[in-house]
PDB file of C-alpha atoms in Angstrom:
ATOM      1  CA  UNK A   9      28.880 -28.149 -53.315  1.00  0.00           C
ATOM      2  CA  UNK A  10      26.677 -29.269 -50.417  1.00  0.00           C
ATOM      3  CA  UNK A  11      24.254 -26.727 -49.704  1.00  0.00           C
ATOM      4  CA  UNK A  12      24.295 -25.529 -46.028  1.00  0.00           C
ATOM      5  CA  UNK A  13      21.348 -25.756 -43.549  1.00  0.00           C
ATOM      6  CA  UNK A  14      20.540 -22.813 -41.806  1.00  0.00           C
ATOM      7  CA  UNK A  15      19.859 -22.769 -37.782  1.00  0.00           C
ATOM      8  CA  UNK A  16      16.094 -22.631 -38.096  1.00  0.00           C
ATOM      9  CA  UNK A  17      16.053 -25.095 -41.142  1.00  0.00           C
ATOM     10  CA  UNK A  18      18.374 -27.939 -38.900  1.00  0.00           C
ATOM     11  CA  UNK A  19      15.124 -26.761 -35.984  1.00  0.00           C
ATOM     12  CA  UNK A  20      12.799 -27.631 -38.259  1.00  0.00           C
ATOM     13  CA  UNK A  21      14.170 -30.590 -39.059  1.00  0.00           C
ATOM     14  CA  UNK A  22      15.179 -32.088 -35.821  1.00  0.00           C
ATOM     15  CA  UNK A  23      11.688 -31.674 -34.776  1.00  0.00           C
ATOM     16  CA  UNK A  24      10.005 -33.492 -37.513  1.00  0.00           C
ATOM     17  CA  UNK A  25      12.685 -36.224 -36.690  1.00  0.00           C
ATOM     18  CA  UNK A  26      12.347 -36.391 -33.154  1.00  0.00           C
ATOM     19  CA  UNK A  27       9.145 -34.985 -31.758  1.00  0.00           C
ATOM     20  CA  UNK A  28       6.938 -37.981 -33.545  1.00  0.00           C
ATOM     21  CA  UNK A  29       9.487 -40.576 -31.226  1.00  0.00           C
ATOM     22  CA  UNK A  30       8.069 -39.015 -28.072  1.00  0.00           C
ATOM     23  CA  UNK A  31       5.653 -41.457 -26.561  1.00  0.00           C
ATOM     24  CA  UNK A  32       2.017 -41.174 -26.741  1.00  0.00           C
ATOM     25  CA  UNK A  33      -0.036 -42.821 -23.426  1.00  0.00           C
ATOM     26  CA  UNK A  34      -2.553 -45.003 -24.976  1.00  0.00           C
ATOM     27  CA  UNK A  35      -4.623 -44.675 -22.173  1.00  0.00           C
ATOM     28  CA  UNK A  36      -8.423 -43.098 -22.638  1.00  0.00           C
ATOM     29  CA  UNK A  37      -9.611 -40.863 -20.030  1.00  0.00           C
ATOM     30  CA  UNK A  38     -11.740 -43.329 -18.484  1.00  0.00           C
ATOM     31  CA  UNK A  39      -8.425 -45.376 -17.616  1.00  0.00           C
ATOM     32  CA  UNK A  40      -6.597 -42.268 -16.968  1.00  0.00           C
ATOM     33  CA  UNK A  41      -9.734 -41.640 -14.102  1.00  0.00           C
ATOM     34  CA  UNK A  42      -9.553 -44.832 -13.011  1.00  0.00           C
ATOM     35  CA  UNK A  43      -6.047 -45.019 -11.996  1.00  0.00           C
ATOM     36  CA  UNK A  44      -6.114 -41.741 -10.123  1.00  0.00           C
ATOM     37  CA  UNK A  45      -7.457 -42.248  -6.220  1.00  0.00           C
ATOM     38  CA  UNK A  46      -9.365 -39.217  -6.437  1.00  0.00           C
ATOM     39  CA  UNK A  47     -10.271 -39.534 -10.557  1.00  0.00           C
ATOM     40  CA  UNK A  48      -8.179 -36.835 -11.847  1.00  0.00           C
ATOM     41  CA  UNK A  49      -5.823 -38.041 -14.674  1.00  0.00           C
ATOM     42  CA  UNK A  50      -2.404 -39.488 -13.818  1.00  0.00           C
ATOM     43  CA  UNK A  51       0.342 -37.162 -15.590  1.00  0.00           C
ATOM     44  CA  UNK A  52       1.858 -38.179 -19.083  1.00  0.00           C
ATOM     45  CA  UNK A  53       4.938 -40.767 -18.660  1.00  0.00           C
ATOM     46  CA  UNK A  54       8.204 -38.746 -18.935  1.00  0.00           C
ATOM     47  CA  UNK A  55       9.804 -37.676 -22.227  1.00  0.00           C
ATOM     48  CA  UNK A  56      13.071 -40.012 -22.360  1.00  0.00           C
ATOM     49  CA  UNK A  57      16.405 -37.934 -21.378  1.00  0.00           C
ATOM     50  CA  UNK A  58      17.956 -37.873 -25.046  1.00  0.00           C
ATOM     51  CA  UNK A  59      14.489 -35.568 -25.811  1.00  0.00           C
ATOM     52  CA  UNK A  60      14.289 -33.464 -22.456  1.00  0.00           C
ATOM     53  CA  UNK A  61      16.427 -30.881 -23.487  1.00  0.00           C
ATOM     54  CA  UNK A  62      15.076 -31.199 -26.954  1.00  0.00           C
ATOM     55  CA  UNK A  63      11.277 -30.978 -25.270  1.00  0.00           C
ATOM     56  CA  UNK A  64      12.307 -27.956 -22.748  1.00  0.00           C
ATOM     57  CA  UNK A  65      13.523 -25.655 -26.189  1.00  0.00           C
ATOM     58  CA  UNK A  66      10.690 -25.607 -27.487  1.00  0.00           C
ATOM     59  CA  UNK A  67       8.467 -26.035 -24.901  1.00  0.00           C
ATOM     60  CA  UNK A  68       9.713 -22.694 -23.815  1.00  0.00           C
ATOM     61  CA  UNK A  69       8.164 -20.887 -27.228  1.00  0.00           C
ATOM     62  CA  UNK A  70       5.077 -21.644 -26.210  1.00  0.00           C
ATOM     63  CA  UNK A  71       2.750 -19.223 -23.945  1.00  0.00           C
ATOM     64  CA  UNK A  72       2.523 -20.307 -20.557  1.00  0.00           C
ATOM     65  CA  UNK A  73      -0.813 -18.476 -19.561  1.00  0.00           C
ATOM     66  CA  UNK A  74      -4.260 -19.290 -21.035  1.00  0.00           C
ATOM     67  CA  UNK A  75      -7.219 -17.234 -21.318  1.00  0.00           C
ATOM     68  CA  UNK A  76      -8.887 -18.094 -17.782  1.00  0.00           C
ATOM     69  CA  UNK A  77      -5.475 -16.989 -15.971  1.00  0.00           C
ATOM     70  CA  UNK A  78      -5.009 -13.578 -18.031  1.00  0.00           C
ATOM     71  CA  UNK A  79      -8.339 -12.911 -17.204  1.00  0.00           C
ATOM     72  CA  UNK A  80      -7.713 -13.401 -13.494  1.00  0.00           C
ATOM     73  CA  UNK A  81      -4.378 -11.050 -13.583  1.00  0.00           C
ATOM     74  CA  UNK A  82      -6.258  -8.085 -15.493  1.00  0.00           C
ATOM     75  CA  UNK A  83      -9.451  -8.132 -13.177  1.00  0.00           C
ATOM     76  CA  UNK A  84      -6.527  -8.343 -10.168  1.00  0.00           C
ATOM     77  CA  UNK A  85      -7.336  -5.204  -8.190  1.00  0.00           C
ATOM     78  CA  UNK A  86      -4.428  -1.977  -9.322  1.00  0.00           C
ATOM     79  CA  UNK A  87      -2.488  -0.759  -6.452  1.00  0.00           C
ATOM     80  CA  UNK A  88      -4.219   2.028  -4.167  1.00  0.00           C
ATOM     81  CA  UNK A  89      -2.703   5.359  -5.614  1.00  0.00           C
ATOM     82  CA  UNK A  90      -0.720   7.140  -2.644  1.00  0.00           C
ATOM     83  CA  UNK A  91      -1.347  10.378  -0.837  1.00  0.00           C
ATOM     84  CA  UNK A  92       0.107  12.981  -3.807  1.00  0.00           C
ATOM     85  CA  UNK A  93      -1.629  11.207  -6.276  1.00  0.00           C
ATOM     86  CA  UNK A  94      -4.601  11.646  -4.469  1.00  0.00           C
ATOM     87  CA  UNK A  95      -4.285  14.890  -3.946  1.00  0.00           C
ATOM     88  CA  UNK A  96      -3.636  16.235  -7.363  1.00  0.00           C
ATOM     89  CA  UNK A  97      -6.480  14.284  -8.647  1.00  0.00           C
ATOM     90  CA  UNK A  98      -9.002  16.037  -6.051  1.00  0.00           C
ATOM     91  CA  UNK A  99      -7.269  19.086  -7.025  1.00  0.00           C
ATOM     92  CA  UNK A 100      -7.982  18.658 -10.407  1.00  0.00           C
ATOM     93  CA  UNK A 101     -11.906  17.989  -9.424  1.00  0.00           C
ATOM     94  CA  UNK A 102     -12.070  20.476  -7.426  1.00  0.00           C
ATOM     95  CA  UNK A 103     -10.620  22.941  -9.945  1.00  0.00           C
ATOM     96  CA  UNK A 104     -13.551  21.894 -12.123  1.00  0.00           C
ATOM     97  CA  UNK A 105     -16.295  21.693 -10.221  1.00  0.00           C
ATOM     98  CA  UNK A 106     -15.363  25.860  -8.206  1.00  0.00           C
ATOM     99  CA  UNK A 107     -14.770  24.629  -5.755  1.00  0.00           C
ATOM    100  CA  UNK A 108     -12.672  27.475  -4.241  1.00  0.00           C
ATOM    101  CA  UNK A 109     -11.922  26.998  -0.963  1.00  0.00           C
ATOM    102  CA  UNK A 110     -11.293  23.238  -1.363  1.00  0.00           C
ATOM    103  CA  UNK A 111      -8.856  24.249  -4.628  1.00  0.00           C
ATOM    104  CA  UNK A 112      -6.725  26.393  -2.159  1.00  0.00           C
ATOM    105  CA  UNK A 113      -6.306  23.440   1.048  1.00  0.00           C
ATOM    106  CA  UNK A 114      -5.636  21.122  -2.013  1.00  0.00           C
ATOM    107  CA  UNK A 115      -3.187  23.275  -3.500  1.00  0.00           C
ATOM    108  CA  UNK A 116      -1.204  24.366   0.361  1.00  0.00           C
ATOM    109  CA  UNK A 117      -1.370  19.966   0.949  1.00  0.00           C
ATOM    110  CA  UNK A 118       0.510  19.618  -2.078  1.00  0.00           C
ATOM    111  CA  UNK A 119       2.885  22.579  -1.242  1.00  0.00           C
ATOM    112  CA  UNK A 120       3.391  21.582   2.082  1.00  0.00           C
ATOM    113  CA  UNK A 121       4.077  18.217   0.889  1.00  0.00           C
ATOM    114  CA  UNK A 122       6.899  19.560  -1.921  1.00  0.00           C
ATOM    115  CA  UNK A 123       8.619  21.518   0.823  1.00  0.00           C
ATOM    116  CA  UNK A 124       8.908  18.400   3.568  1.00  0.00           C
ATOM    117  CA  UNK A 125      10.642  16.521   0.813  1.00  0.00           C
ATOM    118  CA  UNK A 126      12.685  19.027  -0.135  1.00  0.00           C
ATOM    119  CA  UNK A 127      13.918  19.355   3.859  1.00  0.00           C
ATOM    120  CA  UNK A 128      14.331  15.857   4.194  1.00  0.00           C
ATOM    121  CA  UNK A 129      17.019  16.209   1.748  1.00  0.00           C
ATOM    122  CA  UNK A 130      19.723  14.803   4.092  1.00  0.00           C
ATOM    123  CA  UNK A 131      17.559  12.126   5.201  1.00  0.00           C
ATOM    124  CA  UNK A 132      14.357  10.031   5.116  1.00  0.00           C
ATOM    125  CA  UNK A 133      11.235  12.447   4.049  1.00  0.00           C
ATOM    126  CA  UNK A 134       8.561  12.794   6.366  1.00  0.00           C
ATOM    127  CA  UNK A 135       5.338  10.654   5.918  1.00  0.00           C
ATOM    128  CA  UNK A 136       2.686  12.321   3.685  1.00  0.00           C
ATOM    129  CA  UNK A 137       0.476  11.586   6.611  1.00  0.00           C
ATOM    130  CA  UNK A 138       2.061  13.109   9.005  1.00  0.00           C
ATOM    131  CA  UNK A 139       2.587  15.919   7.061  1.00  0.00           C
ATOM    132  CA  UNK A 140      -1.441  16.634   6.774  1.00  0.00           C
ATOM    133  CA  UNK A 141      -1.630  15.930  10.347  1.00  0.00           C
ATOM    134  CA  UNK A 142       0.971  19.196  10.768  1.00  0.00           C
ATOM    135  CA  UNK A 143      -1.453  20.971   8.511  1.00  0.00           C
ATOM    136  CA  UNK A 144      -4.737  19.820  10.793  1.00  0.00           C
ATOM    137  CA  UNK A 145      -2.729  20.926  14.135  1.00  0.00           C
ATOM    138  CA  UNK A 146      -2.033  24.108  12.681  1.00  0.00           C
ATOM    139  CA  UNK A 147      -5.340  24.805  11.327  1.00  0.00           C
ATOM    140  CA  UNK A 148      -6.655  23.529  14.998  1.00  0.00           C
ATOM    141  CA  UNK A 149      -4.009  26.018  16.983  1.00  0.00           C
ATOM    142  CA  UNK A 150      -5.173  28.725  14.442  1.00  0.00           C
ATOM    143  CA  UNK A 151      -8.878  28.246  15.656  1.00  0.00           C
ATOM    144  CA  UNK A 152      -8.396  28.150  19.060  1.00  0.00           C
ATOM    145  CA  UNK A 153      -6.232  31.857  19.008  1.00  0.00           C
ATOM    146  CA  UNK A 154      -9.437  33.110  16.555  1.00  0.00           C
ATOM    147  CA  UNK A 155     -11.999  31.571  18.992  1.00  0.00           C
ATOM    148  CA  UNK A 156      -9.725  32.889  21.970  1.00  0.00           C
ATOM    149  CA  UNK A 157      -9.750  36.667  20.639  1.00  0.00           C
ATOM    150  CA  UNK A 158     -13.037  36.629  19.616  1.00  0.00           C
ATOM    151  CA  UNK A 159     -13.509  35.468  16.006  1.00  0.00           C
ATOM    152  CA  UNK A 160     -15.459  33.063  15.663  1.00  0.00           C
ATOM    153  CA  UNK A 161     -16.389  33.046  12.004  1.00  0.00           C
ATOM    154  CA  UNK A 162     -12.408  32.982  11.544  1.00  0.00           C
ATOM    155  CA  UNK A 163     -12.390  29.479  13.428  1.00  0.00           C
ATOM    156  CA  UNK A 164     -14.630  28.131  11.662  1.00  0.00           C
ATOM    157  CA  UNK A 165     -12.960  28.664   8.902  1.00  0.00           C
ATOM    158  CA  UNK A 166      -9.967  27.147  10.148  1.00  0.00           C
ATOM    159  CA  UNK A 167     -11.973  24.038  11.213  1.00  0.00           C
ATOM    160  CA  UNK A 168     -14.093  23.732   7.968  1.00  0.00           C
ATOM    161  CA  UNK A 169     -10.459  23.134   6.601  1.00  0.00           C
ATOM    162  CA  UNK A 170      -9.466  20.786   8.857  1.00  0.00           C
ATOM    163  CA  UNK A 171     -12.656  18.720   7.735  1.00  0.00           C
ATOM    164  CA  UNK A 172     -11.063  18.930   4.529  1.00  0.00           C
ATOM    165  CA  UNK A 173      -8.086  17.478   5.081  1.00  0.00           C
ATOM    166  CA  UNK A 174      -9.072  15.069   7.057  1.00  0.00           C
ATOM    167  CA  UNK A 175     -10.499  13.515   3.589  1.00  0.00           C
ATOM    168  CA  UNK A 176      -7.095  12.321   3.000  1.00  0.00           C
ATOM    169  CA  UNK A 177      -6.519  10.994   6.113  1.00  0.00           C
ATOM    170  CA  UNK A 178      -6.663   7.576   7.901  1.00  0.00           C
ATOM    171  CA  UNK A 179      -9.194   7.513  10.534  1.00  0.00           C
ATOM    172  CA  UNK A 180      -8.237   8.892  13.290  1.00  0.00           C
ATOM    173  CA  UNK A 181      -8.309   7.075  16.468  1.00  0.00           C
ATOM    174  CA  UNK A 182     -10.290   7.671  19.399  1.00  0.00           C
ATOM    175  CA  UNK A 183      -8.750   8.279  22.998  1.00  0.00           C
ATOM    176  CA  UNK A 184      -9.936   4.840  24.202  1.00  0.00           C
ATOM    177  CA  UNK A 185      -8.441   2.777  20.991  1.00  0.00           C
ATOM    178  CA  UNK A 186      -4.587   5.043  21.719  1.00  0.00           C
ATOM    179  CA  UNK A 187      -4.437   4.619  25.024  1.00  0.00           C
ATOM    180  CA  UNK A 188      -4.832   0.501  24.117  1.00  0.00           C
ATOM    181  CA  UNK A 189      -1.999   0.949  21.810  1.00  0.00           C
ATOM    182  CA  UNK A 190      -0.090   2.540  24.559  1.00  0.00           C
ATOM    183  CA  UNK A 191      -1.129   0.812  27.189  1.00  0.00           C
ATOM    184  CA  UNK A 192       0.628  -2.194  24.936  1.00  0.00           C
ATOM    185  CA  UNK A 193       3.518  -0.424  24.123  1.00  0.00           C
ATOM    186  CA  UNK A 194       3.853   0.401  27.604  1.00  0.00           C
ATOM    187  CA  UNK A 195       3.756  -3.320  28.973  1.00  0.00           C
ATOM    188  CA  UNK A 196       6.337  -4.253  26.429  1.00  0.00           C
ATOM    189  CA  UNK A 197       8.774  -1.541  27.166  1.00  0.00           C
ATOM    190  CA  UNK A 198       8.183  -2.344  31.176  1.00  0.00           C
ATOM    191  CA  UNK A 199       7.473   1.109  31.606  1.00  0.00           C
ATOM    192  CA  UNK A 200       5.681   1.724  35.015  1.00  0.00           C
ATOM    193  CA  UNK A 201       6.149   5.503  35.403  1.00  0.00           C
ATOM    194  CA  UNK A 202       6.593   8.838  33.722  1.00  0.00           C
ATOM    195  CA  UNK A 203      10.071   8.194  33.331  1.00  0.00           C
ATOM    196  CA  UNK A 204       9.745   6.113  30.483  1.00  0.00           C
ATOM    197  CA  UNK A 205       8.023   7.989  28.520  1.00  0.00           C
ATOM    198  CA  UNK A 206       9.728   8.774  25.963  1.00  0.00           C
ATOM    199  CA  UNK A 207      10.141   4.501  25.162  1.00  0.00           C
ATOM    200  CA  UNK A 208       6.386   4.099  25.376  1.00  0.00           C
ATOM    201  CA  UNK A 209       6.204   7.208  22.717  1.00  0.00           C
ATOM    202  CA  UNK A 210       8.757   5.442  20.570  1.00  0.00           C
ATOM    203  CA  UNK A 211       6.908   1.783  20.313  1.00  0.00           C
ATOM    204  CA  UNK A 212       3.465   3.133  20.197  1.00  0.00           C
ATOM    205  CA  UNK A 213       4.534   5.474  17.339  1.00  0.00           C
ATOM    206  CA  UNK A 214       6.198   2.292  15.592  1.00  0.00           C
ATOM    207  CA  UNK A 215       2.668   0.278  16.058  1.00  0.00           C
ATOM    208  CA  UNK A 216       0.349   2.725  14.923  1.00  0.00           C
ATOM    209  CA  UNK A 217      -1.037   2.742  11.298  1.00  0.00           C
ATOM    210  CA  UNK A 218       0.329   5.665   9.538  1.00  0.00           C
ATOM    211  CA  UNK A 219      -1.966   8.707   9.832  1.00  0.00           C
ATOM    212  CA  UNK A 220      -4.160   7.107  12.211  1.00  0.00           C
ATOM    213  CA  UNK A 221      -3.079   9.754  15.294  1.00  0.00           C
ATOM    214  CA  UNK A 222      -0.796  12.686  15.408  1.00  0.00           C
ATOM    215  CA  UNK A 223       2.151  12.848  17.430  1.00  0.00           C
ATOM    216  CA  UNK A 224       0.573  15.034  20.152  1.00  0.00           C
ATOM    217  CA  UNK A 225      -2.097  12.725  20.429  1.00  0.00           C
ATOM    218  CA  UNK A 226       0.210   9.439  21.123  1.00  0.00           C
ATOM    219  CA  UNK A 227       2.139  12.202  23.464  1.00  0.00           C
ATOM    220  CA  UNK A 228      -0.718  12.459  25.167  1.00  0.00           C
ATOM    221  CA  UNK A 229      -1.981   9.566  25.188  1.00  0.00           C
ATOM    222  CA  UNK A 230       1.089   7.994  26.984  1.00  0.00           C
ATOM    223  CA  UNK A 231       0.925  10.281  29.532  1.00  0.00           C
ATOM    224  CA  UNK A 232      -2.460   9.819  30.770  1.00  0.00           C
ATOM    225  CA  UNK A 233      -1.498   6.256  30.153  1.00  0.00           C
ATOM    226  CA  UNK A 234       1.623   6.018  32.815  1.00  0.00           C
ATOM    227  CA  UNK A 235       0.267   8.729  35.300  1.00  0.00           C
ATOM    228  CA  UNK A 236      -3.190   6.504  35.576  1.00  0.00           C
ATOM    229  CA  UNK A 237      -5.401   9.432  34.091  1.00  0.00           C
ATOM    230  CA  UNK A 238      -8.816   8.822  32.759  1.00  0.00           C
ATOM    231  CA  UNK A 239      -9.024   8.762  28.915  1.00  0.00           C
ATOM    232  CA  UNK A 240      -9.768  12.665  27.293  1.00  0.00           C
ATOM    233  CA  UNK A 241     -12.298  12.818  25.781  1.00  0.00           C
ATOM    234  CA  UNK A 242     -12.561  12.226  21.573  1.00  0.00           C
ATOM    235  CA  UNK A 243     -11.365  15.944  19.996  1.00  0.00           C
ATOM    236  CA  UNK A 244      -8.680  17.220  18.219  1.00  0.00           C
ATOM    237  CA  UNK A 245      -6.195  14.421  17.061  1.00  0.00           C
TER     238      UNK A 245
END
């Protein structure tokens, strides 16, 4: 009885049988150099069709990357972590270090941020950064009804935790760089009055890095913008 080759016996074979038949250039590297225009070697003549597919099997065994381009992928740069992950590792430093006051903004960032994405439900969540900015106009209404009734030390509470925040926050812009952005939005929409408003809002919004200005701010800014006011001065975003 003829004994039967298994699959990776008839591999074996076929390869000792057909990979000595490929050609072999004969051509040192000085020829090689020579026949390139710019001295880099001319490619290897083609494998002849019967051994392409042959060529392509096993060609695909063997590891495509070499040392110089794994190096290159792990010193690539890791993705910037987002906005929660930020926060919970801050918390946890802060945590360590007693930090007490910082702990309890950390911790109300990260339960503010729970309870937006819990609303959103139905929809698209709100923007971690414009959830902050909800916590800095808070914390900035909060201080001006302290500072308004005569507590100051109260206000300054308020705005040492606003400084806080703003840690995690884009920087802001100032009144001159928004009304620019407006002031483009503005031209685009054709807006030449108060009564488009509301367009001017919508584009400037859709232009603006996220973070970067609060919605009052860009509310403001388009108003002053369209009414021909001077620019406020830099404050509260």
């Amino acid at each position: 009885m003829r004994p039967q080759l298994t699959a990776s016996a008839a591999s074996r074979g076929l390869r000792a049988l057909l990979l000595p038949s490929i050609p072999v250039p004969a051509a040192t590297a000085a020829t090689r150099a020579a026949a390139s225009p710019r001295g880099l070697y001319s490619p290897a003549p083609p494998f002849p069709p019967r051994l392409a597919a042959l060529h392509r099997f096993f060609s695909a065994t063997i590891p495509s990357s070499t040392p110089d381009t794994a190096a290159a992928a792990s010193a690539a740069p890791a993705p910037a972590a987002d906005l929660p992950a930020q926060l919970k590792d801050a918390l946890k430093q802060s945590m360590k270090a007693g930090t007490k006051p910082r702990t309890a903004v950390i911790k109300s960032l990260l339960s503010d941020l729970t309870y937006a994405t819990k609303a959103a439900a139905a929809g698209a969540p709100a923007a971690p950064e414009d959830v902050l900015l909800r916590a800095v106009k808070k914390r900035h209404d909060a201080a001006d009804a302290y500072t308004a009734s005569g507590y100051p030390n109260l206000a300054a509470t308020e705005l040492a935790e606003v400084d806080i925040i703003q840690e995690f926050l884009p920087k802001q812009l100032t009144p001159d760089e928004l009304d620019a952005v407006v002031r483009h939005a503005a031209a685009r929409a054709n807006a030449t009055s108060i009564k488009n408003l509301g367009a001017v809002i919508k584009l400037a919004l859709a232009d603006l890095p996220p973070g970067s200005a609060s919605g009052k701010a860009v509310s403001d800014a388009a108003r002053r913008v369209l009414s021909s006011e001077p620019p406020a001065a830099a404050g509260k975003p």
